[in-house]
PDB file of C-alpha atoms in Angstrom:
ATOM      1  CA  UNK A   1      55.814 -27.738   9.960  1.00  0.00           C
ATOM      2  CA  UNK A   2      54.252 -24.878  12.306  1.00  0.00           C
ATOM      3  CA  UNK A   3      53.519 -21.771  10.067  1.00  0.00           C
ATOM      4  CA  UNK A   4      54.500 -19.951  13.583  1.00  0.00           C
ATOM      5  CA  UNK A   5      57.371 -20.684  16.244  1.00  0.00           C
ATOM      6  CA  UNK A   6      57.338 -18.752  19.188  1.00  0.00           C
ATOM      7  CA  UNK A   7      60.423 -19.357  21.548  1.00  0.00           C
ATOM      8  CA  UNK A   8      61.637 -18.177  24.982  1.00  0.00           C
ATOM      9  CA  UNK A   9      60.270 -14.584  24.308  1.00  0.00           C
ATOM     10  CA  UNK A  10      60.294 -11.852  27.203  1.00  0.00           C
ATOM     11  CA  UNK A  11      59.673  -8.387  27.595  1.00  0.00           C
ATOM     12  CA  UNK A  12      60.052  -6.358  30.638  1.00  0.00           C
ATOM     13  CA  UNK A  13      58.971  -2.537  30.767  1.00  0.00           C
ATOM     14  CA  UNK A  14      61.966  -0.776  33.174  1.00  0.00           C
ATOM     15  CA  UNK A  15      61.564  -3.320  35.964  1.00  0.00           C
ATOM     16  CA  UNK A  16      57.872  -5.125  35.569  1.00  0.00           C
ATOM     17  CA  UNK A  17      58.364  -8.712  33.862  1.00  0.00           C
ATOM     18  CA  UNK A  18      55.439  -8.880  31.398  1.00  0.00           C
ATOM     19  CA  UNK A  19      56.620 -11.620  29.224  1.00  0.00           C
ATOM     20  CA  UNK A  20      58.754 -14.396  30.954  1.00  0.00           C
ATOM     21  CA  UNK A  21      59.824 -17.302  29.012  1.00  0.00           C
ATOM     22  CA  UNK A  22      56.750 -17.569  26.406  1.00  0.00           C
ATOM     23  CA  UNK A  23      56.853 -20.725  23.663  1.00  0.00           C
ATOM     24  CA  UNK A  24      54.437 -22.045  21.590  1.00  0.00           C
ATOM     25  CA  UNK A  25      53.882 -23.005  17.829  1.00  0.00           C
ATOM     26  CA  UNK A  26      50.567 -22.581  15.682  1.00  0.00           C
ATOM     27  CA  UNK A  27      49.958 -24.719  12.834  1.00  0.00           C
ATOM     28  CA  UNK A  28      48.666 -23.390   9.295  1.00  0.00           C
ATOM     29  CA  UNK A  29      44.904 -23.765   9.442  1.00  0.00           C
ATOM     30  CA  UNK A  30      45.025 -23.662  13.223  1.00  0.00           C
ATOM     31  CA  UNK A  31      43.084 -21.319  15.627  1.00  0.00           C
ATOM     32  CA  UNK A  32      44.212 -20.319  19.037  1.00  0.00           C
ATOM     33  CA  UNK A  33      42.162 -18.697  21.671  1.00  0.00           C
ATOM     34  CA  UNK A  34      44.501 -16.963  24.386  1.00  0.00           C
ATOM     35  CA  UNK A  35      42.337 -15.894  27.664  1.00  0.00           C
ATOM     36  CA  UNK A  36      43.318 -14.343  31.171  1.00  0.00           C
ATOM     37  CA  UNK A  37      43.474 -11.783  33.483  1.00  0.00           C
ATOM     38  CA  UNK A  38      44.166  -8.075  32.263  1.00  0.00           C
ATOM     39  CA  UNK A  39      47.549  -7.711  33.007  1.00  0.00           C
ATOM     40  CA  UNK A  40      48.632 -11.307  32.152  1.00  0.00           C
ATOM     41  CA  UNK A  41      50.264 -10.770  29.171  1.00  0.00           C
ATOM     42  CA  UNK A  42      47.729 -11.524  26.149  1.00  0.00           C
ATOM     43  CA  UNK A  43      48.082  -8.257  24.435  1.00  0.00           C
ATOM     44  CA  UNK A  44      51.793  -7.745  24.861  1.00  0.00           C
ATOM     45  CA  UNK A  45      52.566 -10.830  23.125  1.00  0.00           C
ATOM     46  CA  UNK A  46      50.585 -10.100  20.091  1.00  0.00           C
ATOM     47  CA  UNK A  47      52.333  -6.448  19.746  1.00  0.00           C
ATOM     48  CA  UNK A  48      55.831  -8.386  20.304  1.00  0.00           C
ATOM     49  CA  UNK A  49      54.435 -10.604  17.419  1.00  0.00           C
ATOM     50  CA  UNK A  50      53.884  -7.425  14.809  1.00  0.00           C
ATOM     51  CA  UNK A  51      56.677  -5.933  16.349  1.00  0.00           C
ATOM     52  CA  UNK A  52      55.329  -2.923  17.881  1.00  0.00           C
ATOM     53  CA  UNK A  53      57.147  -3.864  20.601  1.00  0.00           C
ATOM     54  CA  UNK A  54      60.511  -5.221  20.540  1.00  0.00           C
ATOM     55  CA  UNK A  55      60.931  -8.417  22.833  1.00  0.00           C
ATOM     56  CA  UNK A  56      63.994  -8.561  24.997  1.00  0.00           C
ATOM     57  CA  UNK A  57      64.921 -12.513  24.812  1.00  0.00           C
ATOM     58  CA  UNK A  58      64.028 -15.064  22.755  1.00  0.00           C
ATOM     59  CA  UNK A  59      63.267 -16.141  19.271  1.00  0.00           C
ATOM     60  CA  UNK A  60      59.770 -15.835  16.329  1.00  0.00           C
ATOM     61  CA  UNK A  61      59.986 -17.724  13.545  1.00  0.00           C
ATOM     62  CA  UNK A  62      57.675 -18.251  10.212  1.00  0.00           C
ATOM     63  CA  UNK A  63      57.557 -21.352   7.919  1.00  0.00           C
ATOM     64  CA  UNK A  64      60.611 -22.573  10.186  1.00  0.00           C
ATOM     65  CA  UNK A  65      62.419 -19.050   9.073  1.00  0.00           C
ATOM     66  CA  UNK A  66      63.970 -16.900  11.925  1.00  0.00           C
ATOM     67  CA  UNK A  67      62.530 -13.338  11.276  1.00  0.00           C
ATOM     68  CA  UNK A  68      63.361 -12.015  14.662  1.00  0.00           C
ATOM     69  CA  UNK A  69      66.188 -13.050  17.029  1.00  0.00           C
ATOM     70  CA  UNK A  70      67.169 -10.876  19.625  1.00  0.00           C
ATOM     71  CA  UNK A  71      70.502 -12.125  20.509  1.00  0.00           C
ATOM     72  CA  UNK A  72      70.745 -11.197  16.238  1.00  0.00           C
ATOM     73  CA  UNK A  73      70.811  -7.557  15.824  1.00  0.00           C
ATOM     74  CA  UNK A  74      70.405  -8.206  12.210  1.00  0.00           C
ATOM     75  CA  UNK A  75      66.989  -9.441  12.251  1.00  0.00           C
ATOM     76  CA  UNK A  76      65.894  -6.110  14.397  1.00  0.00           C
ATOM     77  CA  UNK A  77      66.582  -3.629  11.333  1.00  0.00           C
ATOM     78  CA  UNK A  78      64.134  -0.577  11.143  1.00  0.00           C
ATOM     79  CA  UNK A  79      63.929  -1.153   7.622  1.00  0.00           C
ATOM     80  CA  UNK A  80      62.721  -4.627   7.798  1.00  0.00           C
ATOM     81  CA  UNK A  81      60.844  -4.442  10.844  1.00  0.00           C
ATOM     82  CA  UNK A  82      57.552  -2.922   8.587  1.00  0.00           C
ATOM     83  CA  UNK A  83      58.393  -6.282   5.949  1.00  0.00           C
ATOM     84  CA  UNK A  84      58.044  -8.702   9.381  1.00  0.00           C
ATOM     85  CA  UNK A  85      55.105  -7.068  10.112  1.00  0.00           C
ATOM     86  CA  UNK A  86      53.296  -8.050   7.008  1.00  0.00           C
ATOM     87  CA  UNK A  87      53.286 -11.921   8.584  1.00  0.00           C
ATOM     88  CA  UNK A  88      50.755 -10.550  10.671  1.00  0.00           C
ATOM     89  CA  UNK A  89      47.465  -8.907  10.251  1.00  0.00           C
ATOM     90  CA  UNK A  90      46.468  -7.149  13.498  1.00  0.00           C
ATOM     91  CA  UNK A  91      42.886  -6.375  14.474  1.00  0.00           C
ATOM     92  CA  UNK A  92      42.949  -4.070  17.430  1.00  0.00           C
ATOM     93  CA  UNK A  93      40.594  -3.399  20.500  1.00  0.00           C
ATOM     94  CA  UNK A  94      39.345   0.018  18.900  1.00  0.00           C
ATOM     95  CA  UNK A  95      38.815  -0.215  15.008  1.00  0.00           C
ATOM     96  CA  UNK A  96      41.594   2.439  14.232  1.00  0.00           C
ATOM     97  CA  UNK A  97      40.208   3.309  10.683  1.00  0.00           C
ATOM     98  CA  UNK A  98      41.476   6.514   9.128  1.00  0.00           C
ATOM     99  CA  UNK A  99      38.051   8.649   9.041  1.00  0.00           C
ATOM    100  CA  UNK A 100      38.836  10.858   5.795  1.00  0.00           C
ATOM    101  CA  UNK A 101      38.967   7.630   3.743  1.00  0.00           C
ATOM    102  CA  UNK A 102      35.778   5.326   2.775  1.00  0.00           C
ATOM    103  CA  UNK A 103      35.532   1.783   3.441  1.00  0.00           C
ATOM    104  CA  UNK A 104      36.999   0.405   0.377  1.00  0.00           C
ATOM    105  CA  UNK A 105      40.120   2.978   0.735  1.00  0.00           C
ATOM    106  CA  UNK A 106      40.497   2.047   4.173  1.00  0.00           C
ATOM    107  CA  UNK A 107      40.836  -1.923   3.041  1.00  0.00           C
ATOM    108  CA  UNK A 108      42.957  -0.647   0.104  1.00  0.00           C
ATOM    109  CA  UNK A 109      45.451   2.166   1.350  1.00  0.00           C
ATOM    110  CA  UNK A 110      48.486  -0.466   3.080  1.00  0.00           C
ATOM    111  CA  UNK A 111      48.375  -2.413  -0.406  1.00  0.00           C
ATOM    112  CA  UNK A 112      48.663   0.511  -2.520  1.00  0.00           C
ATOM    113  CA  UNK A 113      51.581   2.265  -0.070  1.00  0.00           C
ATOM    114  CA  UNK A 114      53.248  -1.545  -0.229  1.00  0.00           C
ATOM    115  CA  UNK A 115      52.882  -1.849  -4.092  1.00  0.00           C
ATOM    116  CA  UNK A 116      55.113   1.838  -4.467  1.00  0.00           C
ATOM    117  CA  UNK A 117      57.712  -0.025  -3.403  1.00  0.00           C
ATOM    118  CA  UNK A 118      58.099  -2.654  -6.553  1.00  0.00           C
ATOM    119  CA  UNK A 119      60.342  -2.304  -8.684  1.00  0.00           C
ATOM    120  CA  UNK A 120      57.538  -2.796 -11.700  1.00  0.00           C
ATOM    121  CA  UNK A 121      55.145  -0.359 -10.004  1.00  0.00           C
ATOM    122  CA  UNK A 122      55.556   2.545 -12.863  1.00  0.00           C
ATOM    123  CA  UNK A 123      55.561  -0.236 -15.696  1.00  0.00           C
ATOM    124  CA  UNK A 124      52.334  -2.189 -14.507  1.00  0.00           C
ATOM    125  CA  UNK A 125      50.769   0.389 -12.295  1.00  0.00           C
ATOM    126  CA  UNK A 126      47.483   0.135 -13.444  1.00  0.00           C
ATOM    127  CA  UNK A 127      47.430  -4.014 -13.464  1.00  0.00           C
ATOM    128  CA  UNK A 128      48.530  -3.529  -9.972  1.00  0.00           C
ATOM    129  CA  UNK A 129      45.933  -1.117  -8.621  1.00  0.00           C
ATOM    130  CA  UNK A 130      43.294  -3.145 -10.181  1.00  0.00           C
ATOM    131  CA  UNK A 131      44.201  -6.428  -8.484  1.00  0.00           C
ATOM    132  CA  UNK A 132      44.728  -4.810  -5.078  1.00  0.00           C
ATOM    133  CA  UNK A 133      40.665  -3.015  -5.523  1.00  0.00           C
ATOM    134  CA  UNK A 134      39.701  -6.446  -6.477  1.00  0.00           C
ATOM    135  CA  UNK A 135      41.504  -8.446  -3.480  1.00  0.00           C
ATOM    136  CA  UNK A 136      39.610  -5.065  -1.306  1.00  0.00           C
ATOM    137  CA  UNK A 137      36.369  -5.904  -2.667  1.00  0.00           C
ATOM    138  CA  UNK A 138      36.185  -9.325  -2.262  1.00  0.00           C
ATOM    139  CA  UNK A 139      37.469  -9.412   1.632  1.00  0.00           C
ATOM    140  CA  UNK A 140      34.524  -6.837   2.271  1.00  0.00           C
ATOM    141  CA  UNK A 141      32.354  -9.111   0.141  1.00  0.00           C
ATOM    142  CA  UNK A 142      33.302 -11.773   2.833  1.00  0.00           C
ATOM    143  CA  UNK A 143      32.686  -9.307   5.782  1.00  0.00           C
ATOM    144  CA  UNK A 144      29.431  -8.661   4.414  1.00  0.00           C
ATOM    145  CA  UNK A 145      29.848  -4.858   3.067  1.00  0.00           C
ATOM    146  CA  UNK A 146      29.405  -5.070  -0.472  1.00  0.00           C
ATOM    147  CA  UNK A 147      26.984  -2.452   0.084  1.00  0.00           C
ATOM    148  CA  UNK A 148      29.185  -0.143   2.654  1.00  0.00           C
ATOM    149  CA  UNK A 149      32.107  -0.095  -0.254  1.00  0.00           C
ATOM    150  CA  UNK A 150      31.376   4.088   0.035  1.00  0.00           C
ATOM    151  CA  UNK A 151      30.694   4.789   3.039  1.00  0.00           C
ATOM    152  CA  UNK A 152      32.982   6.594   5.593  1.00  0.00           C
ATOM    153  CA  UNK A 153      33.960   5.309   9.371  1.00  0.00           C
ATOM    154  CA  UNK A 154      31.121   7.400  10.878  1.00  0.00           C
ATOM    155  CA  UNK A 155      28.598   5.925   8.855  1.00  0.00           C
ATOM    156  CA  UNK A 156      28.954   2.177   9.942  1.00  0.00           C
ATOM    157  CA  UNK A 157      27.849   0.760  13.399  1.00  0.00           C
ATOM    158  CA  UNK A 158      30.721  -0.747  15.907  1.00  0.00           C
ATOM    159  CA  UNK A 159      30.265  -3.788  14.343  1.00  0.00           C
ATOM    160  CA  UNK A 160      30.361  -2.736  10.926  1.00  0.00           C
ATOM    161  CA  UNK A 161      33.511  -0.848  11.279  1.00  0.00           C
ATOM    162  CA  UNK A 162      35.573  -4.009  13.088  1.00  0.00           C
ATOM    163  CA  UNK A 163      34.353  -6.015   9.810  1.00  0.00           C
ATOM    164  CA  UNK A 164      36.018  -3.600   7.814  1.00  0.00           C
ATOM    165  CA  UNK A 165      39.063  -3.094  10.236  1.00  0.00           C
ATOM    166  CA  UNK A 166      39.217  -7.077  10.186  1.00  0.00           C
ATOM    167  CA  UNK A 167      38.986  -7.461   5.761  1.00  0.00           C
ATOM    168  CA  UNK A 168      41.804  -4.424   6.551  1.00  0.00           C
ATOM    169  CA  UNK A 169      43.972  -7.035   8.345  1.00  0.00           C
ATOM    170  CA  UNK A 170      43.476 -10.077   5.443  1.00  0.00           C
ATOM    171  CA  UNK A 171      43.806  -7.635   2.571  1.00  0.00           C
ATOM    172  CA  UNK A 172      47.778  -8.325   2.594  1.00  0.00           C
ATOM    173  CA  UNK A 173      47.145 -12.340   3.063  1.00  0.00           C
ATOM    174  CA  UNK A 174      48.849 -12.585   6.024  1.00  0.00           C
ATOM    175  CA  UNK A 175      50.328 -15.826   7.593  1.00  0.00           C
ATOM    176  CA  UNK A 176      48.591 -15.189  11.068  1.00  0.00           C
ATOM    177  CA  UNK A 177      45.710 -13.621  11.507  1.00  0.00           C
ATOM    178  CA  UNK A 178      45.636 -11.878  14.971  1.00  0.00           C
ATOM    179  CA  UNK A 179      42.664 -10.329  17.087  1.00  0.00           C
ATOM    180  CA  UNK A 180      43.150  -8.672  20.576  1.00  0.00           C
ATOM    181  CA  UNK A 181      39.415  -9.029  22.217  1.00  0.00           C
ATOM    182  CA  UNK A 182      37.809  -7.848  19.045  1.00  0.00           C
ATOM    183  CA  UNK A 183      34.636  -7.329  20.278  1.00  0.00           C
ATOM    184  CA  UNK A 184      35.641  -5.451  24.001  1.00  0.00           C
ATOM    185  CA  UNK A 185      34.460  -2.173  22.077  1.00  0.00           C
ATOM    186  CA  UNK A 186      31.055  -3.120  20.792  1.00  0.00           C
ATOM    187  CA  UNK A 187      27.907  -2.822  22.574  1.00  0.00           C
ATOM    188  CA  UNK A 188      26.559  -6.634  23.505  1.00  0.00           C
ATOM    189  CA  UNK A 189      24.166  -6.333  20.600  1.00  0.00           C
ATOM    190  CA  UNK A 190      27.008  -5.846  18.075  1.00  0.00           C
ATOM    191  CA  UNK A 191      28.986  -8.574  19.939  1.00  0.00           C
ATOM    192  CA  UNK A 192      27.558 -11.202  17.381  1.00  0.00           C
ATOM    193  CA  UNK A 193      28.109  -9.848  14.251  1.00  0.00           C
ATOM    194  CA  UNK A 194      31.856  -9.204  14.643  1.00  0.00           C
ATOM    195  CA  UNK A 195      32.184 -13.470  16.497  1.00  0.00           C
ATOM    196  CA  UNK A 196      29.545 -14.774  13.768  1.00  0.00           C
ATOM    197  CA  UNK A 197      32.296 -13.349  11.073  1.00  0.00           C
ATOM    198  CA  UNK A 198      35.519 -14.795  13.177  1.00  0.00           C
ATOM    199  CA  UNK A 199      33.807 -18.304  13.574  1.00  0.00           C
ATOM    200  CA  UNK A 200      33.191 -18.247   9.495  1.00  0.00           C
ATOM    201  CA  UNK A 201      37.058 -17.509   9.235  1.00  0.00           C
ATOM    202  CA  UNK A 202      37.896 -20.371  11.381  1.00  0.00           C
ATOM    203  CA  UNK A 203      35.680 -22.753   9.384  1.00  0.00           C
ATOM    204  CA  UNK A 204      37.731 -21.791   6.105  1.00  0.00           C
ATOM    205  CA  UNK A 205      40.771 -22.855   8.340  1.00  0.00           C
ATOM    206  CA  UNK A 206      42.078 -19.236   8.698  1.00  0.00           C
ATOM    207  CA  UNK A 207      45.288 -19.312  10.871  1.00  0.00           C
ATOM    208  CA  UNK A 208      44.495 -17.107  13.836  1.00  0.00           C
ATOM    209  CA  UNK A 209      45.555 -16.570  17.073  1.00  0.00           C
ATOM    210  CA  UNK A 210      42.628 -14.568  19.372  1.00  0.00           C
ATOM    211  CA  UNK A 211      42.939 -13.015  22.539  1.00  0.00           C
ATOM    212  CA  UNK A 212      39.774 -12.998  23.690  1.00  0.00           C
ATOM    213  CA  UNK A 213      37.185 -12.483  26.974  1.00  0.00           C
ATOM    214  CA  UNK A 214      34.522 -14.761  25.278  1.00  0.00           C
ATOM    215  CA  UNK A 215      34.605 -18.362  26.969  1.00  0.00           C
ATOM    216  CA  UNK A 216      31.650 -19.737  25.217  1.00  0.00           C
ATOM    217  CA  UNK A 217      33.320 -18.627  21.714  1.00  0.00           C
ATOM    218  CA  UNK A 218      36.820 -19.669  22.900  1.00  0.00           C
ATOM    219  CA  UNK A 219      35.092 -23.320  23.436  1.00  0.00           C
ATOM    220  CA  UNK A 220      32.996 -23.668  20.488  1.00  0.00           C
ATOM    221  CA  UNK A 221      35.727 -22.360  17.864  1.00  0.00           C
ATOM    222  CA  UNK A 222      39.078 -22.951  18.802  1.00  0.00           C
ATOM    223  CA  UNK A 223      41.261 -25.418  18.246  1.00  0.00           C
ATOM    224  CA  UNK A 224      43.279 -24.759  21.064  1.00  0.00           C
ATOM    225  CA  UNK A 225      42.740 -22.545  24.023  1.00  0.00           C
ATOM    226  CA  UNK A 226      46.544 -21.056  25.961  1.00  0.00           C
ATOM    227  CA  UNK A 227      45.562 -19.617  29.808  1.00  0.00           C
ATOM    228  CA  UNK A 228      48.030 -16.776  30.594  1.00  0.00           C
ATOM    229  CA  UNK A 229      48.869 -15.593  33.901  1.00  0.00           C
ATOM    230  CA  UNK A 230      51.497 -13.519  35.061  1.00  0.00           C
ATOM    231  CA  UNK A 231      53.241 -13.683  32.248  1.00  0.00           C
ATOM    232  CA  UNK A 232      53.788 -17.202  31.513  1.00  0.00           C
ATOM    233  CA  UNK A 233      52.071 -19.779  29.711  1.00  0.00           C
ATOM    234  CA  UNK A 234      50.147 -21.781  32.486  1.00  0.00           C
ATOM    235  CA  UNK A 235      48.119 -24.159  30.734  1.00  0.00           C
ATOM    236  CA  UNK A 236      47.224 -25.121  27.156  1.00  0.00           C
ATOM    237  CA  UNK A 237      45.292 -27.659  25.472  1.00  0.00           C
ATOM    238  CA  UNK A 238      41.961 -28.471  23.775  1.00  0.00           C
ATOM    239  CA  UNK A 239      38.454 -26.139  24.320  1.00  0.00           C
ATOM    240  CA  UNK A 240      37.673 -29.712  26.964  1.00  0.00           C
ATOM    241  CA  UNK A 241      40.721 -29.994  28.773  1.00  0.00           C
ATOM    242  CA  UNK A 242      41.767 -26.112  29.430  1.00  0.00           C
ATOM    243  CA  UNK A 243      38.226 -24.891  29.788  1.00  0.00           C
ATOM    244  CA  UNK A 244      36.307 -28.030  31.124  1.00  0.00           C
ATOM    245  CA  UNK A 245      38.759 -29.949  32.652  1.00  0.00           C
ATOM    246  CA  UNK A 246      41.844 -27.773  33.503  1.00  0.00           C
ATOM    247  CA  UNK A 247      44.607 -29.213  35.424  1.00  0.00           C
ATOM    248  CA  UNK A 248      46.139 -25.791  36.883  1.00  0.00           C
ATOM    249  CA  UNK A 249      44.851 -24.540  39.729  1.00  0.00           C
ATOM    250  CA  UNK A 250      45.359 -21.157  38.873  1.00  0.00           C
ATOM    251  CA  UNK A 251      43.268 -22.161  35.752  1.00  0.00           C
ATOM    252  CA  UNK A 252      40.485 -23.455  37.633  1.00  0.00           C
ATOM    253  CA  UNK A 253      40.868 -20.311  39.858  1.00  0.00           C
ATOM    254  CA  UNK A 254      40.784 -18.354  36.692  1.00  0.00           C
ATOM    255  CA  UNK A 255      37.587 -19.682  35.566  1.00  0.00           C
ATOM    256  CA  UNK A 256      35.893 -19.579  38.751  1.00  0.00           C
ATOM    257  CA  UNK A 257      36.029 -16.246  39.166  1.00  0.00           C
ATOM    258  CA  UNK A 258      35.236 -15.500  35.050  1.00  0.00           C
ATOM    259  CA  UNK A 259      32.105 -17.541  35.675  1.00  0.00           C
ATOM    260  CA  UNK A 260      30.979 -15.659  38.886  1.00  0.00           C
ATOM    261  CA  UNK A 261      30.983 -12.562  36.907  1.00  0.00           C
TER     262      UNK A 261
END
């Protein structure tokens, strides 16, 4: 069963198609490397997939559960639009940490907000704390910033501070794990920190889906690669037959000119 169902999505903005008929599923364990042109849709489908945009057709669902329908106004509720959200930890193009906090606050301040919300939250408070600085520490452990736990945003390098924004993203154990070209705000040098940390993720068998610009990463790590263009789904397949072997010709078009550059 796919941990994630995406069906017949689209999104327009006023009269400009961006979205136009998207499907596809991703299985738990799976990683999925979406390249193509800007413009071709890539990073409007992952904000339609934390909902911070609201598709216009079609259908998401998790463990074979509808959470958003939009023929269903009862699945489009503000108030459980921030609950669908937490089935997806997003790592953005910019690192988007809050400067005033440290490192480990940064990782920790969603889970604590969240926890407020439980009905045991006054009775086990300080159990509760405790496990969410634990679950904080140990993703940064992973990310390699046992040391940085005190440090603030302006302290850290590019890379550093996506490491942090990315144990941010798995510190409420999502069910997909979503970058949008992670690394198009580092510096080249820094470029290899932030993929070395990705490629570790997808040899634990993290479920992620990447939008990405980085062919030679997209090949070596994903499972399967999805070529967007003009808002549709042209092509998908293995790392071989979408990148080496692609039967599109807009796909082979694609990669000739990403090649040339």
């Amino acid at each position: 069963m796919p941990v994630l169902e995406v069906k017949n999505l689209q999104k327009s903005f006023d009269s400009l198609e961006v979205l136009k008929d998207i499907g596809f599923s991703l299985e738990k364990g799976e990683t999925i490397a979406i390249i193509g042109s800007s413009g071709s849709g890539k990073t409007t489908l992952l904000r339609c997939l934390n909902f911070l945009e609201r598709p216009d057709r079609g259908q998401i669902l998790i463990n074979n559960g509808i959470i958003f329908d939009a023929a269903d106004p009862r699945t489009q509720r503000e108030s459980e639009i921030r609950k669908k959200r937490l089935h997806f930890g997003l790592v953005f193009q910019s690192f988007n940490l809050f400067p005033q906090y440290t490192v480990l606050q940064n990782v920790k301040l969603a889970s604590e907000l969240l926890a407020k919300e439980r009905p045991d939250y006054k009775k086990n408070k300080k159990r509760i704390l405790e496990e969410i600085d634990r679950k904080a520490r140990f993703d940064l452990s992973q990310m390699g910033l046992d040391s940085k736990l005190d440090y603030y945003p302006h302290q850290l390098s590019g890379g550093q501070q996506q490491r942090v924004a990315i144990a941010r993203a798995l510190s409420l154990s999502p069910d997909v794990l979503c970058f949008d070209e992670p690394t198009s705000a580092l510096d080249p040098e820094l470029t290899g920190e932030v993929l070395r940390v990705i490629r570790a993720l997808a040899e634990k068998r993290t479920t992620m889906i990447i939008v990405t610009h980085e062919m030679a990463f997209a090949r070596d790590v994903a499972d399967r690669v999805i070529f967007m263009d003009g808002g549709v789904i042209v092509e998908q397949g293995s790392p071989h037959e979408v990148l080496e072997n692609p039967k599109e010709e807009r796909t082979k078009q694609f990669l000739s000119r990403f090649s040339e550059q």
